[in-house]
Amino acid sequence: MELLLFDRDDDALPARVIRFDPVDNRTYHYWHAFVPGVGPGQIYGFRVHGLFHPAGGLRFDPAKVLLDPYGRAVVVPKGYDRDAAAVDGDNASTAMKSVVVDCRAYDWEGDRPLMQPCARTIVYEMHVRGFTRHPNSGVAPERSGTYAGLVEKIPYLQQLGITAVELLPVFQFDARDCPPGRVNYWGYAPVSFFAPHQAYSSRQGPLGAVHEFRDMIKALHRAGIEVILDVVYNHTAEGDERGPTQCFRGIDNCTYYILEPDRARYANYSGTGNSLNANHPIVRRMILDSLRYWVEEMHVDGFRFDLASILARDTSGQVMSNPPVLWDIETDPVLAGKKMIAEAWDAAGLYQVGTFVGDSWKEWNGRFRDDVRDFFRGQENSVTRIADRTLGSPEIFGHEEREAEQSVNFVTCHDGFTLNDLVSYNYKHNEENGEGNRDGADDNRSWNCGVEGPSDDPAVEKLRNRQVKNLLTVTMLSLGVPMIVMGDEVRRTQRGNNNAYCQDSEIGWFDWSLLSRHGDVHRFVRLLIERRLMRDVEHEQCRMSLNQFLQASKHAWHGVKLWQPDWSANSHSLAFSAELPAQELLLHLILNAYWEPLDFELPPAGHGDGWRRWIDTALEPPDEIVEWQTAPPIPGETYRSGARSVVVLIAGSGL
């Protein structure tokens, strides 16, 4: 082992080399040395000597400069060359390098975790760079696309009502882990599990990203907004056996990765070339240390685990019934109370939504996404499924006797169509990715409303606007934790690209001009969130399960006739009434995905002034949604729901 100290990030030769003596500088598996005079900002890396024997799983290459797996910051030289780390020869001048950080050298000014109740959590999935990178963001060029740029836009998030941002990967990643001529924009290519991504910092210098990231966290907390990190503990940017040697491969390949039986190839449950050996004791410890670091030193509020089911696999790739790393996370006292969200599947077909191991994990509900999409595009056999999804998906989660907020409900996420594109395209259009439109999912469950892509037809545009509001309404009113994606509130488009992972361009950026163009959608989302944040949290505080919550609530299903829901395969409409006693309110929800208007009988409104109309997506703005307290009364014992619309009526003394 050698420790290399550099003066600059692009130096071809280290200023100093400290060689580790295997007797004096090694204790069991751990190499260590004390180097006087080293302080914050020192750039460093490692060289590891050993046998290069791929058939035995050994890939030591002493010509390569390696990152510290526990390094708190990373610098990337302007001449960074990913290819140089994958071929023979020294790569010192073009390699990423680690930086010494003094984690105590920051004033948090009393910042504390927010611990927002999940019943009043609105998750906004967003990309740090994409949020302010567009020239019309209003952020100065030197801060656009950075942590500091995001801070400038916090008032926008507050006005919308967002309580938690879920940031696409911010661990240092390799932007060159992508096809030639493209860029890894999403960041699902980590090289360090402790360092914030340097390119998202507006501050130059090796420590700039660490300080600016902390400033962002502190500012978001002051605004009442939690920070959830999208974390990738399932693979690294080192790729398959043809990939670069950047860190883990050159330090201990057999420990850090799940290898195929021939030991020369990598198990690929992530779809990116390798899979982290998460249940190996050393890797487990690293993952736990990383999570604790981001909580204790960086003050984040939670994590969304990308392809979390890979963490359920053992060192041979088999699925474990009680994966140690998941229970380590579950039972760690530092992580207690943090929001833990699992994407409970992997790229090899393992799907664990509703069966993911643990007692506190929230789960991305991919079936909510699919079933809500199916219902509103008029698919058969969708009524029973959307009924279950709106009630927190008891069919999926009820057997676990968990809380009503176990399901994270979303119709769109970073991976796939935006909400605008979901109602504007029948097919993916990923040609700009340079892979012949072969990449990205083919199963999109989308409907273009009659025209593929942008349309000047007012009728088509009106229908798309209505469908967007239908999907948003069900997402916000269903039991569970709602999540929306950056820009869906203003109908952001990716031009039909459903896999924009390599699009650091206007395809992937937030276009702020849409705020005026689709201001009615923005207003619609704001008013939906405003009411959602009034939700009672008593059931969460007393740990009431989803089943108990549903049993205690007074609710009923209807069709166009009261008490007569149509559960048949060709049914496209449903109504639901519920009593909210803590708020002294009655609610009546009408879901009409049929292509013609339907007249629905209304249940008695009880005492008070009768039913009032809060939402009717068939109406023109601003009447399609009104301020909760000013909902106008409606006469009669029936209500006509327009074609492909959602109606929400309210009654009671709690208005």
XYZ file of C-alpha atoms in Angstrom:
655
model
C 0.000 0.000 0.000
C 1.120 3.531 -0.775
C -0.405 6.843 0.252
C 0.135 9.556 -2.359
C -0.006 13.248 -1.402
C -0.584 15.724 -4.244
C -0.251 19.497 -4.406
C -2.756 19.864 -7.268
C -5.534 17.686 -8.631
C -3.830 17.250 -12.032
C -0.284 16.556 -10.867
C 1.357 13.705 -12.763
C 3.559 12.899 -9.772
C 2.744 12.985 -6.060
C 4.618 15.491 -3.922
C 5.162 12.793 -1.359
C 4.721 9.020 -1.153
C 4.208 7.223 2.157
C 4.821 3.497 1.845
C 2.998 1.330 4.334
C 5.062 -1.295 6.106
C 3.059 -4.554 6.370
C 4.345 -5.058 9.914
C 4.141 -1.565 11.426
C 1.295 -0.122 9.345
C -1.177 -2.981 9.269
C -3.498 -4.370 11.926
C -5.464 -7.380 10.714
C -7.242 -6.145 7.539
C -6.615 -2.466 8.261
C -3.724 -0.404 6.900
C -2.960 2.801 8.782
C -0.368 5.538 9.108
C 0.003 8.878 10.852
C 1.286 11.684 8.630
C 2.236 14.876 10.512
C 1.313 18.170 8.935
C -1.562 16.950 6.796
C -4.603 19.240 7.107
C -7.945 20.007 5.466
C -7.705 20.450 1.722
C -4.846 17.986 1.269
C -5.316 16.034 -1.981
C -4.437 12.368 -1.807
C -4.916 8.903 -3.259
C -3.675 5.344 -2.899
C -1.758 2.792 -4.887
C -2.287 -0.863 -4.021
C 0.198 -3.543 -5.073
C -0.933 -7.122 -5.518
C -1.612 -9.932 -7.946
C -3.543 -9.223 -11.130
C -5.371 -12.514 -11.577
C -8.917 -11.930 -12.882
C -9.719 -15.655 -12.950
C -9.226 -15.588 -9.199
C -11.120 -12.333 -8.733
C -7.943 -10.311 -8.116
C -7.508 -7.048 -10.051
C -4.718 -5.148 -8.310
C -3.059 -2.518 -10.508
C -0.326 -0.434 -8.833
C -0.260 1.951 -11.814
C -3.682 3.325 -10.897
C -4.369 6.110 -8.406
C -7.295 5.037 -6.219
C -9.841 7.020 -4.255
C -10.230 6.496 -0.526
C -13.497 4.538 -0.012
C -14.112 6.728 3.057
C -12.913 9.997 1.518
C -15.098 12.972 2.496
C -14.415 14.997 -0.643
C -13.245 14.335 -4.192
C -11.519 16.533 -6.775
C -11.816 15.912 -10.496
C -9.033 17.319 -12.702
C -10.085 19.146 -15.864
C -8.328 16.452 -17.849
C -10.095 13.596 -16.074
C -9.906 10.489 -18.264
C -12.119 7.510 -17.436
C -10.547 5.454 -20.217
C -7.057 5.909 -18.772
C -8.217 4.074 -15.654
C -9.287 1.089 -17.778
C -6.078 0.499 -19.748
C -2.469 -0.215 -18.860
C -0.307 2.600 -17.571
C -0.063 5.322 -14.964
C -3.074 7.672 -14.695
C -2.041 9.993 -11.869
C -2.617 13.268 -13.727
C -6.085 12.295 -14.997
C -7.487 10.434 -11.963
C -10.041 11.635 -9.439
C -8.489 12.074 -6.015
C -9.666 12.277 -2.423
C -9.415 15.317 -0.145
C -8.866 15.574 3.604
C -11.863 17.211 5.337
C -12.213 18.464 8.903
C -15.891 17.697 9.505
C -15.925 19.858 12.656
C -15.023 23.028 10.762
C -18.588 24.194 10.123
C -21.128 26.177 12.131
C -24.554 24.546 11.875
C -26.071 27.449 13.848
C -28.376 25.187 15.816
C -29.709 23.229 12.833
C -31.719 20.178 13.871
C -33.620 17.410 12.056
C -37.187 18.431 11.181
C -38.824 15.004 11.724
C -41.926 15.905 9.695
C -44.817 13.427 10.074
C -45.224 11.256 6.994
C -48.960 12.008 6.931
C -48.057 15.598 6.041
C -45.065 14.913 3.830
C -45.056 15.994 0.185
C -42.006 14.632 -1.646
C -40.598 16.559 -4.612
C -38.128 14.450 -6.592
C -35.627 16.792 -8.190
C -32.232 17.094 -9.853
C -29.854 19.591 -8.224
C -28.315 20.710 -11.496
C -31.450 20.508 -13.623
C -33.514 22.645 -11.240
C -31.627 25.886 -11.967
C -29.441 25.107 -14.991
C -31.810 26.576 -17.606
C -30.813 30.109 -18.689
C -34.301 31.361 -17.735
C -34.024 30.182 -14.123
C -33.129 33.671 -12.921
C -30.062 32.305 -11.144
C -26.720 33.895 -12.001
C -24.638 31.732 -14.386
C -21.931 31.101 -11.789
C -24.512 29.560 -9.430
C -26.923 27.929 -11.868
C -27.023 24.165 -11.574
C -25.487 24.164 -8.085
C -26.393 23.662 -4.443
C -26.305 27.454 -4.080
C -28.624 27.834 -7.046
C -31.135 25.518 -5.416
C -31.043 27.675 -2.293
C -32.125 30.691 -4.343
C -35.235 28.790 -5.466
C -36.360 27.693 -2.005
C -39.187 30.307 -2.004
C -40.640 28.552 -5.051
C -40.700 25.230 -3.193
C -42.266 26.898 -0.150
C -44.993 28.520 -2.204
C -45.825 25.207 -3.821
C -46.075 23.595 -0.381
C -43.245 21.057 -0.687
C -42.133 19.571 2.657
C -39.324 17.277 1.429
C -37.009 17.337 -1.568
C -35.709 13.998 -2.790
C -32.439 14.773 -4.554
C -31.244 12.573 -7.384
C -27.766 11.226 -6.573
C -25.409 13.761 -5.015
C -22.656 11.342 -4.000
C -19.597 12.001 -6.154
C -20.216 10.169 -9.410
C -18.442 9.616 -12.695
C -20.118 11.819 -15.304
C -18.174 9.928 -17.999
C -19.887 6.617 -17.187
C -22.082 6.816 -20.284
C -22.014 6.234 -24.055
C -19.420 8.221 -26.058
C -20.408 11.822 -26.613
C -22.932 11.790 -23.763
C -22.806 12.595 -20.043
C -24.066 10.700 -17.027
C -26.580 13.348 -15.982
C -28.671 11.531 -13.378
C -25.640 10.480 -11.337
C -26.359 6.790 -10.819
C -22.629 6.062 -11.120
C -21.066 6.578 -7.669
C -17.338 6.547 -6.992
C -17.602 7.678 -3.367
C -20.254 7.092 -0.717
C -19.119 9.961 1.532
C -18.346 12.882 -0.787
C -20.859 15.375 -2.241
C -20.620 15.783 -6.016
C -18.018 18.434 -6.778
C -19.582 19.699 -10.021
C -22.723 20.803 -8.140
C -20.722 23.355 -6.156
C -20.312 26.941 -7.273
C -17.253 27.277 -5.042
C -13.860 26.466 -6.457
C -11.398 24.595 -4.314
C -11.234 21.082 -2.941
C -13.524 21.752 0.053
C -16.139 23.889 -1.703
C -18.679 21.123 -2.306
C -18.720 20.019 1.347
C -19.414 23.507 2.688
C -21.911 24.474 0.002
C -23.859 21.246 0.430
C -24.160 21.958 4.144
C -25.296 25.513 3.437
C -28.042 24.095 1.226
C -29.212 21.663 3.916
C -29.286 24.413 6.527
C -31.250 26.748 4.263
C -33.811 24.084 3.355
C -34.312 23.214 7.015
C -34.880 26.856 7.864
C -37.618 26.848 5.234
C -39.230 23.765 6.812
C -38.141 21.433 4.006
C -36.536 18.059 4.675
C -33.796 16.591 2.477
C -33.946 12.987 1.279
C -30.996 11.672 -0.709
C -31.393 9.183 -3.556
C -28.544 6.811 -2.675
C -26.910 4.125 -4.804
C -25.465 1.377 -2.637
C -26.100 -1.313 -5.248
C -23.286 -0.689 -7.759
C -20.414 1.661 -8.603
C -19.087 3.450 -11.683
C -16.318 0.873 -12.120
C -18.622 -1.122 -14.410
C -17.947 -4.642 -15.634
C -14.627 -6.410 -16.227
C -13.807 -3.922 -18.988
C -14.371 -0.902 -16.765
C -11.960 1.464 -15.014
C -10.091 0.884 -11.781
C -10.999 3.898 -9.665
C -11.323 2.649 -6.085
C -12.971 -0.545 -4.869
C -11.779 -2.827 -7.679
C -8.161 -1.914 -7.038
C -8.397 -2.173 -3.244
C -10.225 -5.469 -2.755
C -12.256 -6.615 -5.753
C -13.477 -9.860 -4.162
C -14.799 -8.079 -1.084
C -16.595 -5.144 -2.670
C -18.346 -6.880 -5.573
C -20.530 -9.920 -6.184
C -18.605 -12.010 -8.711
C -19.842 -14.686 -11.066
C -18.714 -18.274 -10.313
C -15.813 -17.914 -12.764
C -14.577 -14.960 -10.616
C -13.502 -13.059 -13.741
C -16.921 -11.493 -14.405
C -19.254 -9.397 -12.272
C -22.805 -10.256 -11.280
C -24.990 -7.591 -12.844
C -28.232 -7.216 -10.886
C -28.097 -3.448 -11.362
C -28.021 -3.389 -15.162
C -24.896 -1.231 -15.032
C -22.156 -3.862 -15.095
C -21.567 -4.728 -11.431
C -23.329 -5.261 -8.109
C -22.016 -4.171 -4.733
C -21.475 -7.044 -2.286
C -23.644 -5.284 0.289
C -23.912 -8.139 2.800
C -20.173 -8.711 3.133
C -19.177 -7.518 6.640
C -16.745 -4.876 5.347
C -19.196 -3.487 2.799
C -22.040 -3.570 5.323
C -19.928 -1.494 7.676
C -19.098 0.979 4.920
C -22.768 1.419 3.993
C -23.749 1.981 7.645
C -20.851 4.373 8.177
C -21.873 6.277 5.066
C -25.500 6.617 6.151
C -24.479 7.726 9.633
C -22.086 10.283 8.154
C -24.786 11.906 6.013
C -27.112 12.049 9.023
C -24.667 13.145 11.723
C -22.260 15.363 9.780
C -24.384 16.491 6.832
C -27.795 16.628 8.588
C -29.878 14.900 5.904
C -33.355 13.676 6.875
C -33.692 10.437 4.959
C -32.713 8.245 2.043
C -34.316 6.691 -1.002
C -32.429 3.501 -1.863
C -32.004 2.897 -5.581
C -32.645 -0.744 -6.575
C -32.823 -1.596 -2.896
C -33.569 -5.266 -3.531
C -29.913 -5.823 -4.479
C -29.200 -5.222 -0.793
C -31.198 -8.392 -0.112
C -28.730 -10.572 -2.059
C -25.911 -12.550 -0.447
C -22.314 -12.795 -1.622
C -23.329 -15.306 -4.307
C -26.306 -13.263 -5.465
C -29.009 -15.380 -3.848
C -31.936 -13.606 -2.193
C -31.789 -13.731 1.611
C -34.839 -13.886 3.870
C -33.153 -11.673 6.491
C -30.396 -9.640 4.829
C -27.950 -8.415 7.502
C -27.348 -5.013 5.889
C -31.071 -4.194 5.810
C -31.491 -5.106 9.473
C -28.329 -3.128 10.297
C -29.964 -0.062 8.746
C -33.324 -0.836 10.335
C -31.939 -1.121 13.874
C -29.226 1.530 13.884
C -29.953 4.150 16.592
C -28.438 7.019 14.589
C -30.818 6.281 11.716
C -33.885 5.825 13.926
C -36.740 8.062 12.813
C -35.131 8.956 9.501
C -37.207 8.487 6.381
C -36.083 5.276 4.693
C -37.590 4.641 1.257
C -36.906 1.519 -0.773
C -37.134 1.081 -4.516
C -38.009 -2.533 -3.785
C -36.853 -4.174 -6.995
C -33.695 -4.677 -9.061
C -32.745 -4.920 -12.726
C -32.609 -8.727 -12.669
C -36.341 -9.212 -12.065
C -36.487 -9.334 -8.262
C -39.657 -7.445 -7.214
C -40.328 -7.015 -3.490
C -42.993 -4.290 -3.247
C -45.075 -5.385 -0.267
C -42.497 -7.967 0.844
C -39.384 -5.842 1.401
C -37.571 -6.824 4.599
C -37.941 -4.472 7.577
C -40.508 -2.820 9.824
C -39.981 0.857 9.032
C -39.190 1.125 5.323
C -41.487 3.097 3.052
C -41.690 1.631 -0.441
C -41.961 3.164 -3.869
C -45.268 1.728 -5.060
C -44.703 0.897 -8.709
C -48.104 -0.767 -8.868
C -49.765 2.519 -7.858
C -48.036 4.144 -10.835
C -49.119 1.431 -13.273
C -52.689 1.046 -12.050
C -53.501 4.762 -11.921
C -52.076 5.177 -15.412
C -54.154 2.241 -16.656
C -57.379 3.585 -15.190
C -57.123 7.034 -16.714
C -56.107 5.759 -20.150
C -59.260 3.635 -20.194
C -57.720 0.194 -19.718
C -60.066 -2.650 -18.801
C -59.855 -4.420 -15.417
C -58.561 -1.274 -13.749
C -61.414 -0.192 -11.435
C -60.744 -2.689 -8.642
C -57.052 -1.878 -8.741
C -57.423 1.898 -8.526
C -59.855 1.440 -5.642
C -57.198 -0.448 -3.698
C -54.446 2.032 -4.556
C -56.422 5.054 -3.338
C -56.847 3.358 0.054
C -53.113 2.895 0.622
C -52.855 -0.393 -1.323
C -54.030 -2.773 1.444
C -53.922 -5.599 -1.117
C -50.153 -5.073 -1.273
C -49.256 -3.877 2.224
C -52.162 -4.882 4.470
C -50.667 -8.225 5.533
C -47.778 -6.422 7.235
C -50.057 -4.441 9.599
C -47.999 -1.341 8.938
C -48.913 2.346 8.889
C -51.094 3.970 6.234
C -48.041 5.811 4.879
C -46.006 2.728 3.973
C -46.773 3.289 0.299
C -44.964 6.098 -1.531
C -47.459 6.992 -4.245
C -46.279 8.370 -7.573
C -47.418 8.354 -11.178
C -44.122 9.631 -12.601
C -40.517 9.694 -11.427
C -37.159 10.581 -12.972
C -37.127 7.193 -14.708
C -39.755 7.376 -17.458
C -42.074 9.941 -19.005
C -42.796 13.226 -17.315
C -46.472 13.806 -16.531
C -46.834 15.995 -19.622
C -45.247 13.347 -21.830
C -47.394 10.625 -20.282
C -50.446 12.300 -21.806
C -48.672 13.411 -25.011
C -46.842 10.321 -26.313
C -47.813 6.719 -26.959
C -44.216 5.709 -27.577
C -40.787 6.617 -26.251
C -38.630 8.945 -28.363
C -35.083 8.447 -27.094
C -33.213 9.001 -30.351
C -31.144 11.821 -28.850
C -29.606 9.339 -26.416
C -27.657 7.849 -29.324
C -28.721 4.261 -28.756
C -31.140 3.878 -31.652
C -34.175 4.300 -29.367
C -33.428 0.875 -27.875
C -32.896 2.211 -24.350
C -35.679 3.026 -21.902
C -38.822 1.119 -21.023
C -41.328 0.056 -23.670
C -44.137 -0.461 -21.151
C -45.161 3.136 -20.468
C -48.957 2.789 -20.100
C -49.291 6.213 -21.650
C -51.918 7.774 -23.946
C -51.248 10.733 -26.209
C -54.858 11.993 -26.231
C -55.070 11.556 -29.987
C -51.882 13.207 -31.283
C -48.288 12.044 -30.860
C -46.227 14.857 -29.377
C -46.927 18.609 -29.249
C -50.275 19.705 -30.648
C -51.895 23.022 -31.567
C -55.366 21.471 -31.415
C -57.187 23.208 -28.519
C -59.323 20.118 -27.853
C -56.262 17.885 -27.526
C -54.498 20.387 -25.279
C -57.581 20.767 -23.104
C -57.859 16.991 -22.678
C -54.183 16.681 -21.785
C -54.511 19.388 -19.172
C -57.468 17.570 -17.663
C -55.662 14.234 -17.622
C -52.667 15.819 -15.881
C -54.952 17.192 -13.180
C -56.759 13.855 -12.847
C -53.480 12.053 -12.194
C -52.260 14.704 -9.750
C -55.534 14.648 -7.797
C -55.461 10.900 -7.232
C -51.780 11.046 -6.255
C -52.389 13.755 -3.658
C -55.627 12.386 -2.183
C -54.708 8.697 -1.881
C -53.517 7.207 1.406
C -49.740 7.023 1.502
C -46.918 9.502 0.957
C -47.375 11.461 -2.304
C -44.418 12.158 -4.557
C -44.302 14.411 -7.600
C -41.408 15.051 -9.977
C -39.649 18.330 -10.635
C -41.597 20.248 -13.246
C -44.710 18.088 -13.364
C -46.523 20.974 -11.689
C -45.925 23.046 -14.851
C -46.073 20.222 -17.414
C -42.340 19.966 -18.025
C -41.555 17.952 -21.153
C -38.602 15.769 -22.142
C -39.893 15.624 -25.746
C -40.958 12.025 -25.321
C -37.612 10.873 -23.905
C -38.332 8.346 -21.144
C -34.696 7.702 -20.252
C -33.031 11.122 -20.031
C -30.121 9.846 -17.916
C -27.579 11.290 -20.379
C -29.351 14.552 -21.215
C -27.660 17.467 -19.471
C -29.617 19.782 -21.750
C -32.991 21.468 -21.967
C -34.463 17.958 -22.186
C -33.454 17.373 -18.574
C -33.668 20.921 -17.185
C -36.554 22.752 -15.537
C -37.891 25.331 -18.020
C -39.064 28.212 -15.857
C -41.091 29.790 -18.678
C -43.613 26.979 -18.183
C -44.656 28.601 -14.928
C -46.571 31.238 -16.881
C -47.610 28.975 -19.738
C -49.128 26.365 -17.425
C -49.885 28.527 -14.415
C -53.270 26.853 -14.010
C -51.601 23.481 -13.388
C -49.199 25.072 -10.906
C -52.114 26.664 -9.059
C -53.972 23.340 -9.105
C -51.041 21.524 -7.490
C -50.538 24.274 -4.914
C -54.168 24.083 -3.766
C -54.075 20.280 -3.681
C -50.986 20.363 -1.468
C -52.419 23.093 0.731
C -55.341 20.847 1.669
C -53.162 17.736 1.951
C -51.070 19.471 4.606
C -54.186 19.863 6.761
C -54.437 16.104 7.089
C -54.899 14.684 10.578
C -51.781 12.958 11.969
C -53.287 11.330 15.070
C -53.337 7.890 13.419
C -49.597 8.180 12.767
C -48.793 9.334 16.295
C -50.666 6.421 17.849
C -49.143 3.962 15.364
C -52.451 2.886 13.863
C -52.006 0.342 11.070
C -53.473 0.785 7.596
C -56.000 -1.978 8.291
C -57.022 -0.423 11.601
C -57.299 2.981 9.954
C -59.585 1.649 7.234
C -61.693 -0.339 9.692
C -62.182 2.722 11.892
C -63.127 4.992 9.012
C -66.622 5.243 7.594
C -66.401 4.875 3.846
C -68.336 3.343 0.993
C -67.963 2.642 -2.724
C -70.547 3.661 -5.307
C -71.144 3.658 -9.027
C -73.453 6.000 -10.862
C -75.989 4.529 -8.424
C -75.409 4.811 -4.685
C -73.979 1.692 -3.014
C -73.717 -0.032 -6.414
C -70.102 0.125 -7.585
C -69.431 -1.494 -10.946
C -66.419 -3.767 -10.502
C -66.716 -5.356 -13.946
C -63.823 -5.543 -16.409
C -65.300 -2.919 -18.721
C -66.145 -0.419 -15.998
C -64.413 2.941 -16.173
C -65.971 4.885 -13.312
C -66.161 4.740 -9.542
C -67.286 6.917 -6.641
C -66.196 6.919 -3.028
C -67.592 8.608 0.069
C -65.832 8.961 3.402
C -66.334 10.627 6.760
C -63.455 12.558 8.328
C -64.720 12.897 11.913
C -61.613 14.635 13.310
C -62.153 17.386 10.749
C -65.973 17.254 10.849
C -66.065 16.731 7.102
C -67.650 14.465 4.533
C -65.888 13.796 1.251
C -67.258 12.389 -1.982
C -64.831 11.453 -4.760
C -65.936 10.712 -8.322
C -63.498 9.097 -10.760
C -64.816 9.084 -14.309
C -62.370 7.676 -16.867
C -65.219 7.030 -19.295
C -65.182 8.971 -22.558
C -68.659 10.436 -21.988
C -70.210 12.431 -19.106
C -71.951 10.393 -16.414
C -74.565 11.380 -13.811
C -73.713 10.150 -10.308
C -76.186 9.914 -7.461
C -74.971 11.688 -4.317
C -75.243 10.359 -0.772
C -76.889 12.513 1.933
C -74.615 15.356 3.001
C -75.754 15.162 6.619
C -76.172 18.329 8.625
C -75.032 21.612 7.165
C -75.479 23.346 3.839
C -75.206 20.281 1.608
C -72.459 19.359 -0.823
C -69.910 21.860 -2.091
C -67.655 21.478 -5.128
C -63.951 21.667 -4.392
C -62.580 20.038 -7.573
C -64.033 19.288 -10.985
C -61.279 18.804 -13.551
C -63.803 19.048 -16.404
C -64.340 22.740 -15.659
C -62.251 25.556 -17.061
C -59.656 27.247 -14.829
C -59.968 28.716 -12.269
C -63.198 26.857 -11.477
C -61.648 23.371 -11.751
C -60.283 23.837 -8.215
C -61.104 26.508 -5.652
C -59.853 27.520 -2.240
C -61.002 24.837 0.168
C -63.042 27.148 2.361
C -64.788 28.887 -0.577
C -66.113 25.795 -2.363
C -69.470 26.732 -3.945
C -72.627 24.771 -3.043
C -74.163 22.473 -5.640
C -77.899 21.791 -5.891
C -79.674 18.494 -6.474
C -79.170 14.846 -5.614
C -76.975 13.997 -8.615
C -73.803 15.413 -10.116
C -72.786 15.260 -13.763
C -69.136 14.308 -14.070
C -67.598 15.294 -17.390
C -65.831 12.828 -19.651
C -62.443 11.760 -18.245
C -62.640 13.839 -15.097
C -62.257 13.774 -11.326
C -64.712 15.462 -8.972
C -64.257 16.082 -5.253
C -67.254 17.262 -3.219
C -67.117 18.238 0.453
C -69.681 18.861 3.181
C -69.787 19.409 6.923
C -69.215 21.927 9.655
C -65.430 21.734 9.289
C -65.389 23.927 6.211
